Coordinates of N, CA and C in Angstrom, one line a residue:
Q419 N -91.9 -153.4 -19.4 CA -93.1 -154.2 -19.7 C -92.3 -155.0 -21.1
I420 N -92.5 -156.1 -21.1 CA -92.3 -156.8 -22.4 C -93.7 -157.5 -23.1
Q421 N -93.4 -157.1 -24.4 CA -94.6 -157.5 -25.4 C -94.4 -158.7 -25.8
K422 N -95.5 -159.4 -25.9 CA -95.5 -160.9 -26.5 C -95.8 -160.8 -27.9
I423 N -95.2 -161.6 -28.5 CA -95.4 -161.4 -30.2 C -96.0 -162.7 -30.4
E424 N -97.0 -163.3 -31.2 CA -97.0 -164.5 -31.5 C -97.1 -164.5 -33.1
T425 N -96.7 -165.6 -33.5 CA -96.4 -166.1 -34.8 C -97.4 -167.2 -35.1
H426 N -98.2 -166.9 -35.8 CA -99.2 -168.1 -35.9 C -98.7 -169.2 -37.2
E427 N -97.3 -169.1 -38.0 CA -97.3 -170.0 -38.8 C -96.0 -169.8 -39.0
A428 N -95.0 -170.7 -38.7 CA -93.5 -170.4 -39.1 C -93.0 -170.3 -40.5
Q429 N -92.2 -169.3 -40.7 CA -92.2 -169.0 -41.9 C -91.1 -170.2 -42.4
K430 N -91.2 -170.6 -43.8 CA -90.7 -171.4 -44.6 C -89.6 -170.7 -45.5
A431 N -88.7 -171.6 -45.1 CA -87.8 -170.8 -46.4 C -88.0 -171.5 -47.6
P432 N -87.6 -170.8 -48.8 CA -88.3 -171.2 -50.1 C -87.2 -172.6 -50.3
I433 N -87.8 -173.7 -51.0 CA -86.8 -175.0 -51.2 C -86.2 -174.4 -52.4
Q434 N -84.8 -174.7 -52.6 CA -84.1 -174.3 -53.5 C -84.0 -175.5 -54.6
T435 N -84.2 -175.8 -55.7 CA -83.9 -176.8 -56.4 C -83.1 -176.3 -57.7
T436 N -82.3 -177.1 -58.3 CA -81.2 -176.8 -59.4 C -81.9 -177.5 -60.5
I437 N -82.1 -176.6 -61.6 CA -82.3 -177.0 -63.0 C -81.5 -177.7 -63.8
T438 N -81.3 -178.7 -64.6 CA -80.1 -179.0 -65.3 C -80.9 -179.3 -66.5
E439 N -80.2 -178.4 -67.7 CA -80.4 -178.9 -69.0 C -79.3 -179.9 -69.7
Y440 N -80.0 -180.6 -70.5 CA -79.3 -181.7 -71.2 C -79.9 -181.4 -72.6
L441 N -78.8 -182.0 -73.6 CA -78.8 -182.1 -75.0 C -79.2 -183.3 -75.3
L442 N -80.2 -183.8 -75.6 CA -80.5 -185.2 -76.1 C -80.4 -185.5 -77.5
V443 N -79.5 -186.4 -77.7 CA -79.1 -187.0 -79.0 C -79.1 -188.2 -79.2
D444 N -79.1 -189.1 -80.5 CA -79.4 -190.2 -80.6 C -77.9 -190.9 -81.1
V445 N -77.7 -192.0 -80.6 CA -76.5 -192.5 -80.8 C -76.8 -194.1 -80.9
G446 N -76.7 -194.6 -81.9 CA -77.0 -196.3 -82.2 C -78.4 -196.5 -82.1
G447 N -79.4 -195.6 -82.3 CA -80.7 -195.5 -82.1 C -81.3 -195.7 -80.7
A448 N -80.4 -195.1 -80.0 CA -81.0 -194.9 -78.6 C -80.8 -193.5 -78.2
P449 N -81.6 -192.8 -77.3 CA -81.4 -191.5 -76.8 C -80.2 -191.3 -75.4
F450 N -79.5 -190.5 -75.9 CA -78.5 -190.3 -74.6 C -78.4 -188.4 -74.4
A451 N -78.1 -188.1 -73.2 CA -78.2 -186.9 -72.7 C -76.7 -186.4 -72.8
I452 N -76.4 -185.3 -73.0 CA -75.2 -184.6 -72.8 C -75.4 -183.2 -72.0
P453 N -74.9 -183.0 -70.8 CA -75.0 -181.9 -70.3 C -74.8 -180.7 -71.2
L454 N -75.9 -179.8 -71.1 CA -75.7 -178.5 -72.0 C -74.9 -177.7 -71.7
V455 N -74.4 -177.6 -70.4 CA -73.6 -176.4 -69.9 C -72.0 -176.9 -70.5
L456 N -71.8 -178.3 -70.8 CA -70.7 -178.8 -71.6 C -70.6 -178.3 -73.2
V457 N -71.6 -178.0 -73.6 CA -71.5 -177.8 -75.3 C -71.5 -176.5 -75.7
H458 N -70.3 -176.6 -76.5 CA -69.8 -175.0 -77.1 C -70.7 -175.0 -78.1
R459 N -70.7 -175.7 -79.0 CA -71.7 -175.3 -80.1 C -72.3 -176.7 -80.7
L460 N -73.2 -176.7 -81.6 CA -73.7 -177.5 -82.2 C -73.7 -177.3 -83.8
E461 N -73.1 -178.5 -84.4 CA -72.5 -178.3 -85.9 C -73.2 -179.4 -86.8
E462 N -73.5 -179.1 -88.1 CA -73.4 -180.4 -89.1 C -72.3 -180.2 -90.1
F463 N -71.9 -181.2 -90.4 CA -70.6 -181.0 -91.5 C -71.3 -182.0 -92.6
P464 N -70.9 -181.7 -94.0 CA -71.1 -182.5 -95.1 C -70.1 -183.8 -94.8
V465 N -70.6 -185.1 -95.1 CA -69.8 -186.5 -94.9 C -68.7 -186.1 -95.7
S466 N -68.8 -185.6 -96.8 CA -67.7 -185.6 -97.8 C -66.5 -184.6 -97.4
S467 N -66.8 -183.5 -96.1 CA -65.8 -182.8 -96.0 C -65.0 -183.2 -94.7
I468 N -65.3 -184.6 -94.1 CA -64.7 -185.3 -93.1 C -63.5 -185.9 -93.8
D469 N -62.5 -185.7 -93.1 CA -60.9 -186.3 -93.6 C -60.9 -187.4 -92.8
Q470 N -59.6 -188.2 -93.1 CA -59.0 -189.4 -92.3 C -57.7 -189.1 -92.4
S471 N -57.2 -189.2 -91.0 CA -55.8 -189.1 -90.7 C -55.5 -190.1 -89.9
G472 N -54.8 -191.4 -90.4 CA -54.5 -192.5 -89.9 C -55.8 -192.8 -89.3
D473 N -56.1 -192.9 -88.0 CA -57.3 -193.8 -87.6 C -58.1 -192.5 -86.7
E474 N -57.8 -191.6 -87.1 CA -58.6 -190.1 -86.6 C -59.2 -189.5 -87.8
Q475 N -60.5 -189.1 -87.4 CA -61.2 -188.2 -88.4 C -61.2 -186.8 -88.0
L476 N -61.0 -185.9 -89.1 CA -60.8 -184.5 -88.7 C -62.1 -183.7 -89.6
V477 N -62.0 -182.5 -89.4 CA -63.0 -181.5 -90.1 C -62.4 -180.4 -90.0
K478 N -62.2 -179.7 -91.3 CA -61.7 -178.1 -91.2 C -62.6 -177.5 -90.5
Y479 N -62.4 -176.6 -89.0 CA -63.1 -176.0 -88.4 C -62.9 -174.6 -88.1
R480 N -63.3 -173.6 -88.6 CA -63.0 -172.3 -88.1 C -61.5 -172.2 -88.9
D481 N -60.4 -171.8 -88.0 CA -59.0 -171.9 -88.2 C -58.3 -173.0 -88.1
G482 N -58.9 -173.9 -88.0 CA -57.9 -175.1 -87.6 C -58.7 -176.2 -87.9
L483 N -58.5 -177.8 -87.1 CA -58.9 -179.0 -87.5 C -59.8 -179.4 -86.1
L484 N -60.7 -179.8 -86.5 CA -61.5 -180.3 -85.3 C -61.6 -181.9 -85.4
P485 N -61.1 -182.3 -84.1 CA -61.2 -183.9 -84.3 C -62.4 -184.7 -84.0
L486 N -63.0 -185.4 -84.9 CA -64.4 -185.9 -84.5 C -64.3 -187.3 -83.8
L487 N -64.8 -187.5 -83.1 CA -65.2 -188.8 -82.4 C -66.2 -189.3 -82.1
N488 N -66.3 -190.5 -82.8 CA -67.6 -191.4 -83.0 C -68.3 -192.0 -81.7
V489 N -68.9 -191.1 -80.9 CA -69.9 -191.6 -79.5 C -70.0 -192.9 -79.7
G490 N -71.0 -193.4 -80.6 CA -71.4 -194.8 -80.8 C -70.3 -195.8 -80.6
Q491 N -69.2 -195.4 -81.7 CA -68.1 -196.6 -81.6 C -67.2 -196.5 -79.9
L492 N -67.4 -195.3 -79.6 CA -66.4 -195.5 -78.2 C -67.4 -195.9 -77.0
L493 N -68.6 -195.8 -77.4 CA -69.7 -196.4 -76.3 C -69.9 -198.0 -76.6
N494 N -69.4 -198.4 -77.6 CA -69.5 -199.7 -78.0 C -71.0 -200.1 -78.5
L495 N -71.6 -199.2 -79.1 CA -72.9 -199.4 -79.4 C -73.0 -199.8 -81.0
P496 N -74.2 -200.7 -81.4 CA -74.2 -200.9 -82.4 C -74.2 -199.9 -83.7
M497 N -73.7 -200.2 -84.7 CA -73.8 -198.8 -86.1 C -75.2 -198.7 -86.2
S498 N -75.3 -197.4 -86.6 CA -76.7 -196.8 -86.8 C -76.9 -196.8 -88.5
E499 N -78.0 -196.9 -89.0 CA -78.2 -197.1 -90.4 C -77.9 -195.9 -91.0
S500 N -76.4 -195.4 -91.3 CA -76.2 -194.0 -91.6 C -75.4 -193.9 -93.2
S501 N -75.5 -195.1 -93.7 CA -74.7 -194.9 -95.2 C -75.3 -194.3 -96.0
A502 N -76.6 -193.8 -96.0 CA -77.0 -192.8 -97.1 C -76.8 -191.3 -96.8
R503 N -76.2 -191.4 -95.3 CA -76.2 -189.7 -94.7 C -75.4 -188.9 -95.7
T504 N -75.8 -187.8 -95.8 CA -74.7 -186.9 -96.4 C -74.3 -185.8 -95.5
M505 N -75.0 -185.5 -94.4 CA -74.7 -184.6 -93.3 C -74.4 -185.3 -91.8
R506 N -73.3 -184.9 -91.0 CA -73.1 -185.5 -89.9 C -73.0 -184.8 -88.8
P507 N -74.2 -184.8 -87.7 CA -74.3 -183.9 -86.8 C -73.1 -184.1 -85.8
V508 N -72.8 -183.0 -85.0 CA -71.8 -183.0 -84.2 C -72.0 -182.0 -83.0
V509 N -71.4 -182.4 -81.9 CA -71.5 -181.7 -80.7 C -70.3 -181.4 -80.3
V510 N -70.1 -179.9 -80.4 CA -68.8 -179.3 -80.4 C -68.5 -179.1 -78.8
I511 N -67.6 -179.8 -78.0 CA -67.3 -179.8 -76.7 C -65.8 -178.9 -76.5
S512 N -65.7 -178.0 -75.4 CA -64.2 -177.7 -75.4 C -63.7 -178.2 -73.9
K513 N -62.6 -178.8 -74.2 CA -61.8 -179.5 -72.8 C -60.3 -178.8 -72.8
N514 N -59.9 -178.3 -71.8 CA -58.8 -177.5 -71.7 C -58.4 -176.9 -72.8
N515 N -59.2 -176.1 -73.4 CA -59.0 -174.8 -74.2 C -58.7 -175.8 -75.7
R516 N -59.4 -176.8 -75.9 CA -59.3 -177.5 -77.2 C -60.4 -177.8 -77.5
L517 N -60.8 -177.7 -78.6 CA -62.0 -178.4 -79.5 C -62.3 -179.7 -79.7
F518 N -63.4 -180.4 -79.2 CA -63.4 -181.8 -79.7 C -65.0 -181.9 -80.4
G519 N -64.9 -182.6 -81.4 CA -66.6 -182.7 -82.2 C -67.0 -184.3 -81.7
L520 N -68.2 -184.2 -81.1 CA -68.7 -185.5 -80.6 C -69.6 -186.0 -81.7
A521 N -69.3 -186.8 -82.6 CA -70.1 -187.0 -83.7 C -71.2 -188.1 -83.1
V522 N -72.4 -187.8 -83.5 CA -73.8 -188.5 -83.2 C -74.8 -188.9 -84.3
D523 N -75.7 -189.5 -84.2 CA -76.5 -189.9 -85.3 C -77.7 -188.8 -85.5
E524 N -77.9 -188.3 -84.2 CA -78.8 -187.1 -84.7 C -79.1 -186.4 -83.3
I525 N -79.2 -185.1 -83.7 CA -79.5 -184.3 -82.3 C -81.0 -184.1 -82.4
L526 N -81.5 -184.5 -81.2 CA -82.9 -184.4 -80.9 C -83.6 -183.4 -80.3
D527 N -83.2 -182.9 -78.8 CA -83.7 -181.7 -78.5 C -83.1 -181.5 -77.1
I528 N -83.6 -180.3 -76.6 CA -82.7 -180.0 -74.9 C -84.2 -180.2 -74.1
T529 N -83.6 -180.8 -72.9 CA -84.5 -181.1 -72.0 C -84.1 -180.7 -70.5
Q530 N -84.6 -180.5 -69.5 CA -84.3 -180.2 -68.4 C -85.1 -181.0 -67.2
T531 N -84.0 -181.1 -66.1 CA -84.8 -181.8 -65.0 C -84.3 -181.4 -63.5
D532 N -85.0 -181.3 -62.6 CA -84.3 -181.2 -61.2 C -84.0 -182.4 -60.5
K533 N -83.9 -183.4 -61.0 CA -83.2 -184.9 -60.6 C -81.9 -184.9 -60.7
D534 N -81.3 -185.7 -59.7 CA -79.6 -185.8 -59.9 C -79.5 -186.9 -60.7
I535 N -78.4 -187.2 -60.9 CA -77.9 -188.2 -61.8 C -77.7 -189.4 -60.8
I536 N -78.4 -190.4 -61.4 CA -78.1 -191.8 -60.5 C -77.1 -192.7 -61.1
G537 N -75.9 -192.9 -60.3 CA -74.7 -193.6 -60.9 C -75.3 -195.3 -61.0
H538 N -74.5 -195.6 -61.8 CA -75.0 -197.2 -62.4 C -74.3 -197.9 -61.3
I539 N -75.0 -199.2 -61.1 CA -74.6 -200.0 -60.0 C -73.3 -200.5 -60.4
R540 N -73.0 -200.9 -61.6 CA -71.6 -201.3 -62.1 C -71.2 -200.4 -62.8
P541 N -70.0 -199.7 -62.7 CA -69.8 -198.4 -63.5 C -69.7 -198.8 -65.1
V542 N -69.9 -198.0 -65.8 CA -69.8 -198.1 -67.5 C -69.1 -197.0 -67.9
D543 N -68.1 -197.3 -68.5 CA -66.8 -196.5 -69.0 C -67.7 -195.4 -70.2
G544 N -67.5 -194.2 -70.0 CA -68.3 -193.0 -71.0 C -69.6 -192.7 -70.7
L545 N -70.0 -193.2 -69.5 CA -71.5 -192.9 -69.0 C -71.5 -192.3 -67.5
L546 N -72.3 -191.2 -67.2 CA -72.2 -191.0 -65.9 C -73.3 -191.5 -65.2
G547 N -74.4 -191.9 -65.8 CA -75.6 -192.9 -65.0 C -76.6 -192.4 -65.7
T548 N -77.8 -192.6 -65.0 CA -79.4 -192.2 -66.0 C -79.7 -190.9 -65.0
V549 N -80.7 -190.2 -65.4 CA -81.6 -189.2 -64.8 C -82.9 -189.2 -65.2
I550 N -83.7 -188.9 -64.2 CA -85.2 -188.8 -64.9 C -85.5 -187.5 -65.2
Q551 N -86.3 -187.5 -66.5 CA -86.5 -186.3 -67.1 C -88.0 -185.7 -66.7
Q552 N -88.4 -184.6 -66.9 CA -89.4 -183.9 -66.2 C -90.7 -184.6 -66.7
N553 N -91.0 -185.5 -67.8 CA -91.6 -186.1 -68.4 C -91.4 -187.5 -68.0
N554 N -90.7 -187.7 -67.1 CA -90.9 -189.1 -66.3 C -89.9 -190.2 -67.2
E555 N -89.5 -189.8 -68.2 CA -88.4 -190.9 -69.0 C -87.2 -190.9 -68.5
V556 N -86.5 -191.9 -68.6 CA -85.5 -192.1 -68.3 C -84.3 -191.9 -69.3
M557 N -83.2 -191.1 -69.2 CA -82.1 -190.9 -70.3 C -80.7 -191.3 -69.6
T558 N -80.0 -191.6 -70.3 CA -78.9 -192.1 -69.8 C -77.6 -191.0 -70.4
V559 N -76.9 -190.6 -69.2 CA -76.1 -189.3 -69.3 C -74.7 -189.8 -69.8
V560 N -74.2 -189.1 -71.0 CA -72.7 -189.1 -71.3 C -71.8 -188.6 -70.6
D561 N -70.7 -189.5 -70.5 CA -69.5 -188.6 -69.9 C -68.8 -188.2 -70.7
T562 N -68.7 -187.0 -71.1 CA -68.3 -186.6 -72.2 C -66.5 -186.5 -72.2
Y563 N -66.4 -186.0 -70.9 CA -64.7 -186.0 -70.7 C -64.1 -187.1 -70.5
A564 N -64.8 -188.4 -70.3 CA -64.4 -189.7 -70.4 C -64.4 -190.0 -72.0
V565 N -65.3 -190.0 -72.4 CA -65.3 -190.2 -74.0 C -64.3 -189.6 -74.7
I566 N -63.9 -188.3 -74.5 CA -62.7 -187.6 -75.2 C -61.5 -188.4 -74.8
H567 N -61.4 -188.5 -73.4 CA -60.2 -189.3 -72.6 C -59.8 -190.7 -73.5
K568 N -60.8 -191.3 -73.5 CA -60.7 -192.6 -74.2 C -60.4 -192.4 -75.4
A569 N -61.0 -191.7 -76.1 CA -60.6 -191.5 -77.8 C -59.0 -190.8 -77.9
M570 N -58.7 -190.0 -76.9 CA -57.2 -189.7 -77.1 C -56.2 -191.0 -76.6
G571 N -56.6 -191.9 -76.1 CA -55.8 -193.1 -75.6 C -55.3 -193.0 -74.4

């Protein structure tokens, strides 16, 4: 004898969404996003502690020197009104076991989204593309490794 089992509604598998977190920073008066997973630390250094070595800016950091990369300059953005600044916000990134400091104008916030990055129609050096935040604002995502590579020549 065979039993008939009826199901009234097909079981639906839960939809998996990936939430990505971004650090929002101000560079040249515009907001940019850095994938939070790439951020090693957030620091702020007195401008007076930044040393110049050739065309490279360095700051003493822990037991060594941290190269500072001016994100606005590397993305060809207009200079910010920062001449009176006494502290410089820096996003510390680790690449190949070496630390780099991405100098920005201001660290704004952390945000998250479940949307994918949309690449630019015409590739822009140093930018991954744009993504829509949960509040429906569009943010431009910095390609941190490309910025570091560009700075290293």
